[in-house]
Short mmCIF file of C-alpha atoms in Angstrom, two decimals:
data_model
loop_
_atom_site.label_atom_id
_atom_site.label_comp_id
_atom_site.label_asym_id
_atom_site.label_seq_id
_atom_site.Cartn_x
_atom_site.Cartn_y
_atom_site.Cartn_z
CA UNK A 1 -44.54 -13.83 41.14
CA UNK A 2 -43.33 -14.42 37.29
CA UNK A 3 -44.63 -11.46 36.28
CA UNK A 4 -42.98 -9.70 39.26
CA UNK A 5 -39.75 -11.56 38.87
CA UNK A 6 -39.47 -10.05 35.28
CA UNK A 7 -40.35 -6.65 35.88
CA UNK A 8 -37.19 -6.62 38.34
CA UNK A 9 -35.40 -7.84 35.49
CA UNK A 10 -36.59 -5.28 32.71
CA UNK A 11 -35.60 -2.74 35.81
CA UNK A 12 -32.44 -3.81 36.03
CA UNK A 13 -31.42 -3.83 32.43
CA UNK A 14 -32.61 -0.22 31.79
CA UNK A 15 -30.78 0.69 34.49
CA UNK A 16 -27.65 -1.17 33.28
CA UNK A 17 -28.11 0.78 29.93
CA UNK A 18 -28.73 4.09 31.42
CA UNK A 19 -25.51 3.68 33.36
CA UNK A 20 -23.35 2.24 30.82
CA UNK A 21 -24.58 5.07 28.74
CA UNK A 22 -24.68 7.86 31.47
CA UNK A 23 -20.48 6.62 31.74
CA UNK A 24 -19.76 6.89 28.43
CA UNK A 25 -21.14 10.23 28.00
CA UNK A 26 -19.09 11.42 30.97
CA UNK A 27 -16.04 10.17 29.62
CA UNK A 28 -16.55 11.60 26.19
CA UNK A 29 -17.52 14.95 27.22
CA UNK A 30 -14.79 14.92 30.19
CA UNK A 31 -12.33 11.95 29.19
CA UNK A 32 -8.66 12.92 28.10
CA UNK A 33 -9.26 13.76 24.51
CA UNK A 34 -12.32 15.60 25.58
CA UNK A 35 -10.73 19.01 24.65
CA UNK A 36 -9.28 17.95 21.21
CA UNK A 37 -11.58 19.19 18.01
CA UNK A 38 -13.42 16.84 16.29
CA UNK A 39 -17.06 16.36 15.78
CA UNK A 40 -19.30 15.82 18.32
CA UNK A 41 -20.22 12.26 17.75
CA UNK A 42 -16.50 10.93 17.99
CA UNK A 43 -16.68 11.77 21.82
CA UNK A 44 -18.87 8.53 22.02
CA UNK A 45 -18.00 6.08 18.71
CA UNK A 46 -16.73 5.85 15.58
CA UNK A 47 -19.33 4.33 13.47
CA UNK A 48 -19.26 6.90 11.03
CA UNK A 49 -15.32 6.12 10.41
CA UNK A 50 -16.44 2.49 10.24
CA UNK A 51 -19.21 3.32 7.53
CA UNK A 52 -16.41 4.99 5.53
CA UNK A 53 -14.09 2.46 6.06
CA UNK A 54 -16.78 0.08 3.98
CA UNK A 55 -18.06 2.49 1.57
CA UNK A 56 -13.71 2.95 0.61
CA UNK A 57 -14.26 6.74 1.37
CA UNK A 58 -12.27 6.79 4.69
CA UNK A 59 -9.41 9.01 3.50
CA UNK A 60 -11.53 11.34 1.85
CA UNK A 61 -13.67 11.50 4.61
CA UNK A 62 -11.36 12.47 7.16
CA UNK A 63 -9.49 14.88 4.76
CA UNK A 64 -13.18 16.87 5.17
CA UNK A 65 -12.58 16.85 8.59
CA UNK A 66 -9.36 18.01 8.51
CA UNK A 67 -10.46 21.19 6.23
CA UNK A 68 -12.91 22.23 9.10
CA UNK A 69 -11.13 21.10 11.89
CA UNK A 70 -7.83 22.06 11.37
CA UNK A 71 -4.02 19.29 11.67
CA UNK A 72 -5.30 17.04 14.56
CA UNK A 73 -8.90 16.05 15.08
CA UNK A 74 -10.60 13.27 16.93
CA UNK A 75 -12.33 11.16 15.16
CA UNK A 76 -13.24 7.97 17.87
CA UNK A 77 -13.14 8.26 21.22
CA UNK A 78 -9.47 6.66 21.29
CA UNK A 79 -8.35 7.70 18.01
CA UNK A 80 -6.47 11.22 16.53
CA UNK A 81 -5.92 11.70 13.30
CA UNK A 82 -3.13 13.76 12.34
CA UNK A 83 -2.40 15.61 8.74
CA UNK A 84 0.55 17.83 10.10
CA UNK A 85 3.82 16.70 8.08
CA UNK A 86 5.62 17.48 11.23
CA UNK A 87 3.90 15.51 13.40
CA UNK A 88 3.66 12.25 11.63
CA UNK A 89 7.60 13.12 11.09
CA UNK A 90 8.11 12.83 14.42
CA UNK A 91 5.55 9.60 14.93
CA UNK A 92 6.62 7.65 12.41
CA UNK A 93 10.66 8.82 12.82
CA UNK A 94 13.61 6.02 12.60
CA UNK A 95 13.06 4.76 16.56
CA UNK A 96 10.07 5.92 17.20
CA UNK A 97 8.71 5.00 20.42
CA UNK A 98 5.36 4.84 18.54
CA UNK A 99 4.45 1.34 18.02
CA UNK A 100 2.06 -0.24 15.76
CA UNK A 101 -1.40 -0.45 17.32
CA UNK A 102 -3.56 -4.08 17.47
CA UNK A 103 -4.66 -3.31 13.88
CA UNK A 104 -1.85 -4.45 12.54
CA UNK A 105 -1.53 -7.41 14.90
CA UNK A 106 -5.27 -8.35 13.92
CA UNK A 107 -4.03 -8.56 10.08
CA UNK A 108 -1.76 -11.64 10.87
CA UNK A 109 -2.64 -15.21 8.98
CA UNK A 110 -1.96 -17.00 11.65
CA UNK A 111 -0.11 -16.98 15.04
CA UNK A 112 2.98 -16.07 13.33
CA UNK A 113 4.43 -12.82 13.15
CA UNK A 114 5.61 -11.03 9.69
CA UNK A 115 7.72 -8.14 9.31
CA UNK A 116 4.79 -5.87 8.39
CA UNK A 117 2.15 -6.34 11.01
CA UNK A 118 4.22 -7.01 13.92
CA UNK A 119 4.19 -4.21 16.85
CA UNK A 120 7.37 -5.70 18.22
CA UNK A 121 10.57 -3.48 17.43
CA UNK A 122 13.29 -6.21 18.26
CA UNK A 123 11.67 -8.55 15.75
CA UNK A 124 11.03 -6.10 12.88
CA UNK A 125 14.65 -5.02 13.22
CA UNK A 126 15.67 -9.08 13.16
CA UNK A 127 13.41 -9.43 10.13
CA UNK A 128 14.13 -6.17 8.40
CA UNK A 129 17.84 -6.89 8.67
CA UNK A 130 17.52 -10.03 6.70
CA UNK A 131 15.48 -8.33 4.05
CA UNK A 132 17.97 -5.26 4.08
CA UNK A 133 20.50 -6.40 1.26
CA UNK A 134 18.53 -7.74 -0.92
CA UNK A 135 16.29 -4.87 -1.21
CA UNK A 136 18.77 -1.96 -1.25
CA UNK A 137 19.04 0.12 -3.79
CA UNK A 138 22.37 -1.18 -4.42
CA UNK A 139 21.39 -4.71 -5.04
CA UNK A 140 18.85 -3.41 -7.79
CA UNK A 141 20.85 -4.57 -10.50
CA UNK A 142 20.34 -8.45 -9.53
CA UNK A 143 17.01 -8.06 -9.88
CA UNK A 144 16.39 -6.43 -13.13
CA UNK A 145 16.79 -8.98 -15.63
CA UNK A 146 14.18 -10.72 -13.93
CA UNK A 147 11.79 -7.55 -14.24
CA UNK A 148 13.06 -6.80 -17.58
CA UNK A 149 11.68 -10.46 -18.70
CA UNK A 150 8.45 -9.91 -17.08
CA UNK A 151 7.99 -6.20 -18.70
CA UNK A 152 8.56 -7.33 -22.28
CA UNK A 153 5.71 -10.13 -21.72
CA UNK A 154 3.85 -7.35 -20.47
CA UNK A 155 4.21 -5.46 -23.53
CA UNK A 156 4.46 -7.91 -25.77
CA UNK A 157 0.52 -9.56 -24.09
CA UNK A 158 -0.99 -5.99 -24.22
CA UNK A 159 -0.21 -5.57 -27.94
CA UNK A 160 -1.48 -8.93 -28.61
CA UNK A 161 -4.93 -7.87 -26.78
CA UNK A 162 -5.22 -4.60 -28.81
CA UNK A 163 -4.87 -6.49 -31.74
CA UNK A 164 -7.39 -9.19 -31.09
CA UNK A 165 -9.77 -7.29 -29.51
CA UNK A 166 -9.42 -3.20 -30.08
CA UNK A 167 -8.82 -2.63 -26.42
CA UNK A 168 -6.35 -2.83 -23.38
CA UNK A 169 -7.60 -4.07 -20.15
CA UNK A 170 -4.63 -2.18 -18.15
CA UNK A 171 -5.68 -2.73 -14.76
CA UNK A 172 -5.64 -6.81 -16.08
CA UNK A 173 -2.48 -6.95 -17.03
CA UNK A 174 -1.03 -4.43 -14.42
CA UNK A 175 -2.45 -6.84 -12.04
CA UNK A 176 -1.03 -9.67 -13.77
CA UNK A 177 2.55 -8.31 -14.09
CA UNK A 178 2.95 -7.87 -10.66
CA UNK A 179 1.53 -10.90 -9.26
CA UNK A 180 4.41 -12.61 -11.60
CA UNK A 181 7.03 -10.17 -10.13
CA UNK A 182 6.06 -10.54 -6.87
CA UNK A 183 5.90 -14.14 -6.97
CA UNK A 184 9.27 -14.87 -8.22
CA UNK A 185 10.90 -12.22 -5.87
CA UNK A 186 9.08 -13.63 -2.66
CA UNK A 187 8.51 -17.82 -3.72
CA UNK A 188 10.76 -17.85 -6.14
CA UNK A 189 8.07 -18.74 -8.72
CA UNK A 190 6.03 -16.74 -10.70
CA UNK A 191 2.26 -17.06 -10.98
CA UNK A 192 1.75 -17.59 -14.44
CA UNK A 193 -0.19 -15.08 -15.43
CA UNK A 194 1.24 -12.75 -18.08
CA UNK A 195 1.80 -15.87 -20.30
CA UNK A 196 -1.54 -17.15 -20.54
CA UNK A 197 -3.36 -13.60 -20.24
CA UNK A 198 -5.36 -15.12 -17.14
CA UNK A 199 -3.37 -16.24 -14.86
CA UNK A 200 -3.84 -19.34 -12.26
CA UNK A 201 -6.86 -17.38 -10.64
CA UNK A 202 -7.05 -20.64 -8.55
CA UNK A 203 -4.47 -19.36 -6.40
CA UNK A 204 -5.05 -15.79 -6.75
CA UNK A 205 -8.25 -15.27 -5.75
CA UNK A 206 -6.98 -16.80 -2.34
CA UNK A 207 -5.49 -13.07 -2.21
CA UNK A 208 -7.90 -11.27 0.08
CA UNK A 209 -8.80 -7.29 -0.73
CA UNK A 210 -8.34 -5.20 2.73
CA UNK A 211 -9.63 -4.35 5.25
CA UNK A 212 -7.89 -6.96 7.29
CA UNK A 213 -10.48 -8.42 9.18
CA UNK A 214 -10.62 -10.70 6.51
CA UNK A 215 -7.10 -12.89 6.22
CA UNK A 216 -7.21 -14.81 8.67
CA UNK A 217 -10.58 -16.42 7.43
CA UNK A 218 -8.46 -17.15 4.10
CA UNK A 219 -5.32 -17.93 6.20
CA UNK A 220 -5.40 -21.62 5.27
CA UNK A 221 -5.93 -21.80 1.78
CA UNK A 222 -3.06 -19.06 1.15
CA UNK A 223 -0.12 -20.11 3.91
CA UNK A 224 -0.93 -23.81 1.41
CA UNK A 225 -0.47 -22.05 -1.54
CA UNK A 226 2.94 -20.21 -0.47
CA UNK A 227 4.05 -23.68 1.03
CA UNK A 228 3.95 -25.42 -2.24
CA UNK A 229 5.80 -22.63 -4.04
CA UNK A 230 8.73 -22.80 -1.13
CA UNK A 231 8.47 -26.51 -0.88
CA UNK A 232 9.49 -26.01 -4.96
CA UNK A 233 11.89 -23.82 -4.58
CA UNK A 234 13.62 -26.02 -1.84
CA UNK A 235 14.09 -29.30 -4.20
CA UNK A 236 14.81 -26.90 -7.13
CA UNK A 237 17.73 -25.74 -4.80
CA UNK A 238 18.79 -28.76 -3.47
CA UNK A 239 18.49 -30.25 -7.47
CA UNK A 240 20.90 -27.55 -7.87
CA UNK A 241 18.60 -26.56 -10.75
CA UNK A 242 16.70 -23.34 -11.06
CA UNK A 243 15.71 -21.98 -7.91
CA UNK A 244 19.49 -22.10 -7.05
CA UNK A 245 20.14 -19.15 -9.54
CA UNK A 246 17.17 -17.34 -8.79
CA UNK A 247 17.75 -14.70 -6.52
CA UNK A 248 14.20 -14.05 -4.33
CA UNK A 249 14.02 -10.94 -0.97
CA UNK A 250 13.24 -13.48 1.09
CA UNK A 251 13.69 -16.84 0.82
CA UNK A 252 17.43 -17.01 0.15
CA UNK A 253 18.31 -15.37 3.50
CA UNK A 254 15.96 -17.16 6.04
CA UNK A 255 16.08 -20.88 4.28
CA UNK A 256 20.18 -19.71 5.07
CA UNK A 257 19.39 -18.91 8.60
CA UNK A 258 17.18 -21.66 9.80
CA UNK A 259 19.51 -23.66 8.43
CA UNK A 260 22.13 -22.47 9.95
CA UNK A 261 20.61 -21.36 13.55
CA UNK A 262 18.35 -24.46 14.19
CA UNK A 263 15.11 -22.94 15.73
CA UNK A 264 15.81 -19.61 14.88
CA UNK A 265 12.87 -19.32 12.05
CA UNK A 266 9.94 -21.01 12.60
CA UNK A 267 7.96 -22.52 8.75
CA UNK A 268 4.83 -20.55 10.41
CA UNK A 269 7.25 -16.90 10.57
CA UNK A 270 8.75 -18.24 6.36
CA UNK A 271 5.09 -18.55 5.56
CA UNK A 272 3.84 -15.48 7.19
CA UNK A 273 6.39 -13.40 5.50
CA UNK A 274 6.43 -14.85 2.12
CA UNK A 275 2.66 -14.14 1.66
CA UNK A 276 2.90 -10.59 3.38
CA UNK A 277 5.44 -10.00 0.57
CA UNK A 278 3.30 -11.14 -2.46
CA UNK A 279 0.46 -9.09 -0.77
CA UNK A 280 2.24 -6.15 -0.39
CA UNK A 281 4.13 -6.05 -3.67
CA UNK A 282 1.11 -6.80 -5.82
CA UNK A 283 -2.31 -4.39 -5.77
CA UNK A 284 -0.19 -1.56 -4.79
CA UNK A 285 2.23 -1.31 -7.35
CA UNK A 286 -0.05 -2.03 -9.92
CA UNK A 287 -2.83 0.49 -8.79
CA UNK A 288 0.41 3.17 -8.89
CA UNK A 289 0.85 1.96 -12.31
CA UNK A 290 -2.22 2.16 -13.34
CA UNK A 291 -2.47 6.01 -12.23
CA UNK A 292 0.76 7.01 -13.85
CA UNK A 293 -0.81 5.94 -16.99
CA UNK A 294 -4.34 7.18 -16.78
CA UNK A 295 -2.61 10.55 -16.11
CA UNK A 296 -0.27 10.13 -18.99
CA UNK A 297 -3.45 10.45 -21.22
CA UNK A 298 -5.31 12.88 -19.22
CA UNK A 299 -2.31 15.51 -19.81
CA UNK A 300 -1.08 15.03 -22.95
CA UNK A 301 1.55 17.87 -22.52
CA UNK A 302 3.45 15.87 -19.86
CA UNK A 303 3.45 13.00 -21.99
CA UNK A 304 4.99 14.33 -25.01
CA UNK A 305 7.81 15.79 -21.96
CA UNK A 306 8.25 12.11 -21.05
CA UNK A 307 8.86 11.14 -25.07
CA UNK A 308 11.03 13.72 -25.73
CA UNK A 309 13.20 13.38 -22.62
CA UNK A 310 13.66 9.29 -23.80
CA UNK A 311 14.18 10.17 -27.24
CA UNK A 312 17.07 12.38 -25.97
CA UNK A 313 18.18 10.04 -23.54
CA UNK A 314 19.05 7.68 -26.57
CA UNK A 315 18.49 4.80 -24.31
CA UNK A 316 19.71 1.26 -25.08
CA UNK A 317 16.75 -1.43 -26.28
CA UNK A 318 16.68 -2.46 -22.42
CA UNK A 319 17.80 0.74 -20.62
CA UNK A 320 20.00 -0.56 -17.42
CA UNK A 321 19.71 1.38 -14.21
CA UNK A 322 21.87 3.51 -15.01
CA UNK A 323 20.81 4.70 -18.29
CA UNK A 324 16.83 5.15 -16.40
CA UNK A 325 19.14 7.31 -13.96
CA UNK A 326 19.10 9.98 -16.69
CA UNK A 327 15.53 10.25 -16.80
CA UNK A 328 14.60 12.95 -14.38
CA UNK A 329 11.13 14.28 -15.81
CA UNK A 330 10.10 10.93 -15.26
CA UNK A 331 11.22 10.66 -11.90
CA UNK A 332 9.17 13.87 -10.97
CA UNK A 333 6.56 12.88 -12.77
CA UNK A 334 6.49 9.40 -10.79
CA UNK A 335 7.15 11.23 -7.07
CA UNK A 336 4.10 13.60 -8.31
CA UNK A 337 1.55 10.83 -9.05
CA UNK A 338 2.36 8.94 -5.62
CA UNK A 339 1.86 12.41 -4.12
CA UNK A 340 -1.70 12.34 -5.39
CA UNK A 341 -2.34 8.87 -5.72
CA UNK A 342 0.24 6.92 -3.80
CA UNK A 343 -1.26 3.29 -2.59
CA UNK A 344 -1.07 4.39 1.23
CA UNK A 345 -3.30 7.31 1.23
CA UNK A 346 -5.36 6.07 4.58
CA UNK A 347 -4.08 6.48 8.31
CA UNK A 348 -0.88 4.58 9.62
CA UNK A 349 -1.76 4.10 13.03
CA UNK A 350 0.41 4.37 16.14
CA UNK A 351 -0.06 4.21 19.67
CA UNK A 352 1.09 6.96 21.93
CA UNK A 353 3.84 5.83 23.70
CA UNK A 354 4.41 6.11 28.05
CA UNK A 355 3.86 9.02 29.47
CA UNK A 356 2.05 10.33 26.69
CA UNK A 357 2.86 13.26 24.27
CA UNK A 358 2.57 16.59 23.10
CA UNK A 359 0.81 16.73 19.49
CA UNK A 360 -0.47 20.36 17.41
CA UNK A 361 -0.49 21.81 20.52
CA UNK A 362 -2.80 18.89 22.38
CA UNK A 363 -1.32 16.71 24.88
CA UNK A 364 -2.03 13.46 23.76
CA UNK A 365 -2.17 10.33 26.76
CA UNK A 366 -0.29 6.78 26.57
CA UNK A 367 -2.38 4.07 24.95
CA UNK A 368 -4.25 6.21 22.72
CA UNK A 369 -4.17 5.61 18.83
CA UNK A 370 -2.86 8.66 16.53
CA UNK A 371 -2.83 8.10 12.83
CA UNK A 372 -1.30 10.35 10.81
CA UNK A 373 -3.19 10.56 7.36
CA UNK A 374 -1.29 10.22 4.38
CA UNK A 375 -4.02 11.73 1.92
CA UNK A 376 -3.96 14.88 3.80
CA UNK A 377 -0.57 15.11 4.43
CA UNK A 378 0.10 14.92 0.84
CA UNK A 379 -1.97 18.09 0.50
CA UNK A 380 -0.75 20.32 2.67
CA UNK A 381 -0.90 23.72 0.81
CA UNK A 382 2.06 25.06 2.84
CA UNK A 383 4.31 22.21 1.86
CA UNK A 384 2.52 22.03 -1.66
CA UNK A 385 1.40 25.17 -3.00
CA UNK A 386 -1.93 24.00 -4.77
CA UNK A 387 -1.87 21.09 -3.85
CA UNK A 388 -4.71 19.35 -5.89
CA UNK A 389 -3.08 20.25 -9.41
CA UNK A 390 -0.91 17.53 -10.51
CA UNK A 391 2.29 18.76 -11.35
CA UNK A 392 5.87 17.10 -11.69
CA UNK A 393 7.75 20.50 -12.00
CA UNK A 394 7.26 20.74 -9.08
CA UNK A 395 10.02 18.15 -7.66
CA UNK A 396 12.71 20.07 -9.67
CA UNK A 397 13.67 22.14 -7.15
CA UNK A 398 11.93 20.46 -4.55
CA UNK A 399 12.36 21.75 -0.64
CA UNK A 400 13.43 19.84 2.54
CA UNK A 401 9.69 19.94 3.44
CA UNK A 402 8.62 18.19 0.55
CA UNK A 403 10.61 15.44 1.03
CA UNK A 404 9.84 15.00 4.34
CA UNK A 405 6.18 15.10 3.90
CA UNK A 406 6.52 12.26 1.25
CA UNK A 407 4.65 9.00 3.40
CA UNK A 408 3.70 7.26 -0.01
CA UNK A 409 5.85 4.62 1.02
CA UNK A 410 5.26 5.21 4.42
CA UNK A 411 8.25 6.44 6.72
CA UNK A 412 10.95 5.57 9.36
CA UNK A 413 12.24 2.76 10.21
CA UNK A 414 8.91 1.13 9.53
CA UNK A 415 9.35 2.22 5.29
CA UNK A 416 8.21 -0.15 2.90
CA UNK A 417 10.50 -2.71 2.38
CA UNK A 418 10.06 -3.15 -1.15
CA UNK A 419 10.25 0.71 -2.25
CA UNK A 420 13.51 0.49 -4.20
CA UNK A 421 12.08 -2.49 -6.20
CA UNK A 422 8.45 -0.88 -7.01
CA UNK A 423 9.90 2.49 -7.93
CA UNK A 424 12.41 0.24 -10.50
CA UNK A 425 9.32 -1.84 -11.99
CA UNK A 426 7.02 0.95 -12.34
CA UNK A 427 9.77 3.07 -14.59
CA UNK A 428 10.97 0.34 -16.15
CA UNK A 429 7.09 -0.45 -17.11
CA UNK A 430 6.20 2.92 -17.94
CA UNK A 431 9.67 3.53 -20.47
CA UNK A 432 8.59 0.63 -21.96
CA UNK A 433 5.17 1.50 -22.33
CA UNK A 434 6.13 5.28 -24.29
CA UNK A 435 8.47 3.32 -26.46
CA UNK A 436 5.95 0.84 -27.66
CA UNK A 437 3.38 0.80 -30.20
CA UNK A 438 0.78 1.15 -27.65
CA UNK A 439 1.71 4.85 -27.02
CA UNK A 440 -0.71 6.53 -29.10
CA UNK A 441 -3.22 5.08 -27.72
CA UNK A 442 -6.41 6.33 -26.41
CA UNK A 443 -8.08 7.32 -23.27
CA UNK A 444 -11.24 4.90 -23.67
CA UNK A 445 -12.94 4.95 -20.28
CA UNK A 446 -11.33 6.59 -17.75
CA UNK A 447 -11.00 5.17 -14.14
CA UNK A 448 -14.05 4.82 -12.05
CA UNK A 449 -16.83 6.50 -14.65
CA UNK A 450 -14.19 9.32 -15.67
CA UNK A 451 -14.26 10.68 -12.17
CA UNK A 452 -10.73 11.66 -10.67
CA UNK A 453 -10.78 9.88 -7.68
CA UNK A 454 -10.29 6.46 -8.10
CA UNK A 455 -10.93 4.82 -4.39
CA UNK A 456 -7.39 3.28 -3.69
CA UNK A 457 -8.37 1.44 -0.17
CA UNK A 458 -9.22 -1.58 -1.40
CA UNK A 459 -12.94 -2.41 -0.88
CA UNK A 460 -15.71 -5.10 -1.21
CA UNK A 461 -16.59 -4.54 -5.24
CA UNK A 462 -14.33 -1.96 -5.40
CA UNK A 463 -12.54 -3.63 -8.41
CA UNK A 464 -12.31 -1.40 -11.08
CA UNK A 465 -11.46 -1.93 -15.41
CA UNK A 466 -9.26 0.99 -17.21
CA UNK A 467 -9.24 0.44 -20.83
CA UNK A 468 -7.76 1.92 -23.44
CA UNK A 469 -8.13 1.76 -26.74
CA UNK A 470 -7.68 2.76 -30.26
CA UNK A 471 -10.34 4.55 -31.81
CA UNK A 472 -12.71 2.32 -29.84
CA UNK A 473 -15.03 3.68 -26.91
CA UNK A 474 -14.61 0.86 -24.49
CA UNK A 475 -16.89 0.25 -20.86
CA UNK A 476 -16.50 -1.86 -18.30
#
């Protein structure tokens, strides 16, 4: 009877399996994305996206696919991505019915919603409205003598390390700049790191790399870490001391309004935000950074265009914003390397809205996910005539379709907050760099083994050293 008992059982499990299987194979050969190209395999799952995802080789991965496939492919069985600068144009357009999908919402620390990971429209606007002075381009100037400090410790660290030791560690100190930047614009306190050369790595390495399965494991340790910072910057406000004359995005504006409007912000939503901000403001602009310079060496010709527009600029020993206003070259030369290397090369999914839409000629149902692929989009040759040869000239006289096909802050109303305030670090960083000692420096390593494509989706041991160095071959 046992023995009989369990062959009924093995029976019914196969045929469980067969028929889960038999369904899924029907619904990927006949399912509502059935007709859309795309290989063969993302009819019935996306574990080759997944493996990519991983390995850090996603965007390149799906650029491939977009060379054989053509501007919309299917690459899971509820996912499209999208390279057509029109289409993510209209996706990721100021009220775009397009919502964030459950990726985003899966990034969260905790229960609490921030402003980047939120789905919800009415609380992004709430949240993006408090942000909105303080990071317009406008209110720039209150923020750069606080940059301005942090870029002459930069320079003034790197030139120490050359001296001591023959070599730069960019990345290092790219990294470390930032994290100070960032931590005094979101906490109001800086991190520490540019002063001693290594930072309080006790806190930092509480900073998780993507993808974002990972933060909420980490959630803990880093919402503690931004509470102390806040709890600071409360008694140094209330003292009247310090943190009362340091301006920061956030903290100024929603301490104000929970104040003000008891219940309004929860410590959970301050917490959320504040660490979303030192996240986002950190990797990314130093990984730009650290691009603009590696290409500075690799074409030396662009370079000595950069020195020579300064030197005519006749700038000021700590050019305002105004006076880095005159320097167009370099802000061609900046829009071309976040062309090419911009920190949000992967896809920025969206979920079609009700009703369902009309995309490259496919219609498209409600509920499914369409991710419009920055890397590719960036390389459209139509937009960008060759597009894989860097060149700033090109921005000179650039067309409407250019600008529109620039994601590499991402786009709508959805744009990255802190755009105005990256774009003002990185050329005040790289002006200083050019006027400093450490200009005639040399190429040592290269990024990743001298190839030219640096993965820039963060990655398990994906970490990598750029060193320079004079007269000194340098690895890492």
């Amino acid at each position: 009877m046992d023995a009989i008992n369990v062959n009924v059982a093995g029976i019914g499990a196969g045929l469980f399996a067969a028929t889960y299987t038999a369904y899924h194979v029907y619904v990927g050969l006949t399912g509502p994305l059935a007709s859309l190209p795309g290989p063969t395999w993302s009819k019935f799952t996306g574990l080759p996206v997944v493996y990519h995802i991983h390995r850090g080789t996603r965007m390149y991965f799906l650029h491939d696919l977009h060379k054989r496939y053509g501007p919309i492919v299917r690459v899971t069985p509820n996912e499209v991505s999208i390279s057509d600068p029109k289409a993510a144009k209209e996706i990721h357009k100021f009220r775009s019915e397009y919502l964030k999908t459950q990726f985003y919402e899966d990034a969260s620390f905790d229960e609490a919603q921030n402003v980047f990971t939120t789905a919800d429209p009415v609380y992004h606007a709430e949240w993006r409205k408090l942000f909105a002075k303080s990071v317009s381009q406008s209110n720039l100037i209150t923020f750069q003598p606080l940059i301005q400090k942090y870029v002459d410790i930069l320079i003034r660290q790197r030139e120490r390390e050359r001296r001591e030791q023959g070599y730069v560690d960019l990345v290092k100190w790219f990294k470390s700049f930032t994290s100070d930047v960032t931590g005094e614009l979101s906490v109001g306190s800086s991190l520490g790191m540019l002063e001693t050369g290594e930072g309080d790595w006790s806190k930092t390495r509480h900073l998780p790399c993507f993808p974002f399965s990972t933060l909420r494991g980490v959630s803990t340790r880093l919402n503690s870490v931004a509470k102390a910072y806040i709890d600071d910057y409360r008694a140094r406000v209330a003292a009247g001391g310090a943190g009362s004359t340091t301006t920061t995005i956030l903290l100024d504006r929603a301490l104000e309004t929970q104040a003000r409007e008891k219940g309004s912000i929860s410590e959970h939503e301050i917490l959320s935000n504040a660490v979303i901000l030192m996240l986002a403001g950190t990797d990314t602009t130093a990984n730009t950074l650290a691009y603009m310079l590696w290409l500075l060496f690799k074409f030396p010709d662009i370079k000595a265009q950069l020195d020579e527009e300064i030197d005519e600029a006749r700038l000021p020993g700590k050019p305002g914003i105004e006076d880095l206003a005159k320097l167009k070259y370099l802000d061609y030369f900046m829009l071309e390397v976040m062309r090419l290397y911009g920190a949000a090369p992967g896809p920025l999914q969206r979920k079609v809205p009700k009703g369902g839409r009309d995309i490259c000629g496919y219609f498209v149902p409600a509920g499914m996910t369409v991710s419009p692929l920055g890397f590719s989009i960036s390389r459209d040759p139509v937009v960008y005539p060759e597009p894989d040869t860097f060149n700033p000239d090109r921005w000179a006289d650039a067309t409407t379709a250019m600008k529109e096909a620039d994601f590499s802050f991402g786009g709508g109303t959805r744009i990255c907050l802190g755009m105005h305030i990256a774009n003002l670090e990185m050329k005040m960083v790289v002006v200083a760099f050019l006027r400093s000692s450490l200009s005639d420096a040399q190429l040592a390593y290269g990024i990743n083994g001298a190839s030219d494509n640096w993965p820039t989706e963060n990655f398990p041991g994906g970490r990598v050293a750029f060193l320079l160095s004079h007269n000194n071959l340098m690895w890492c």
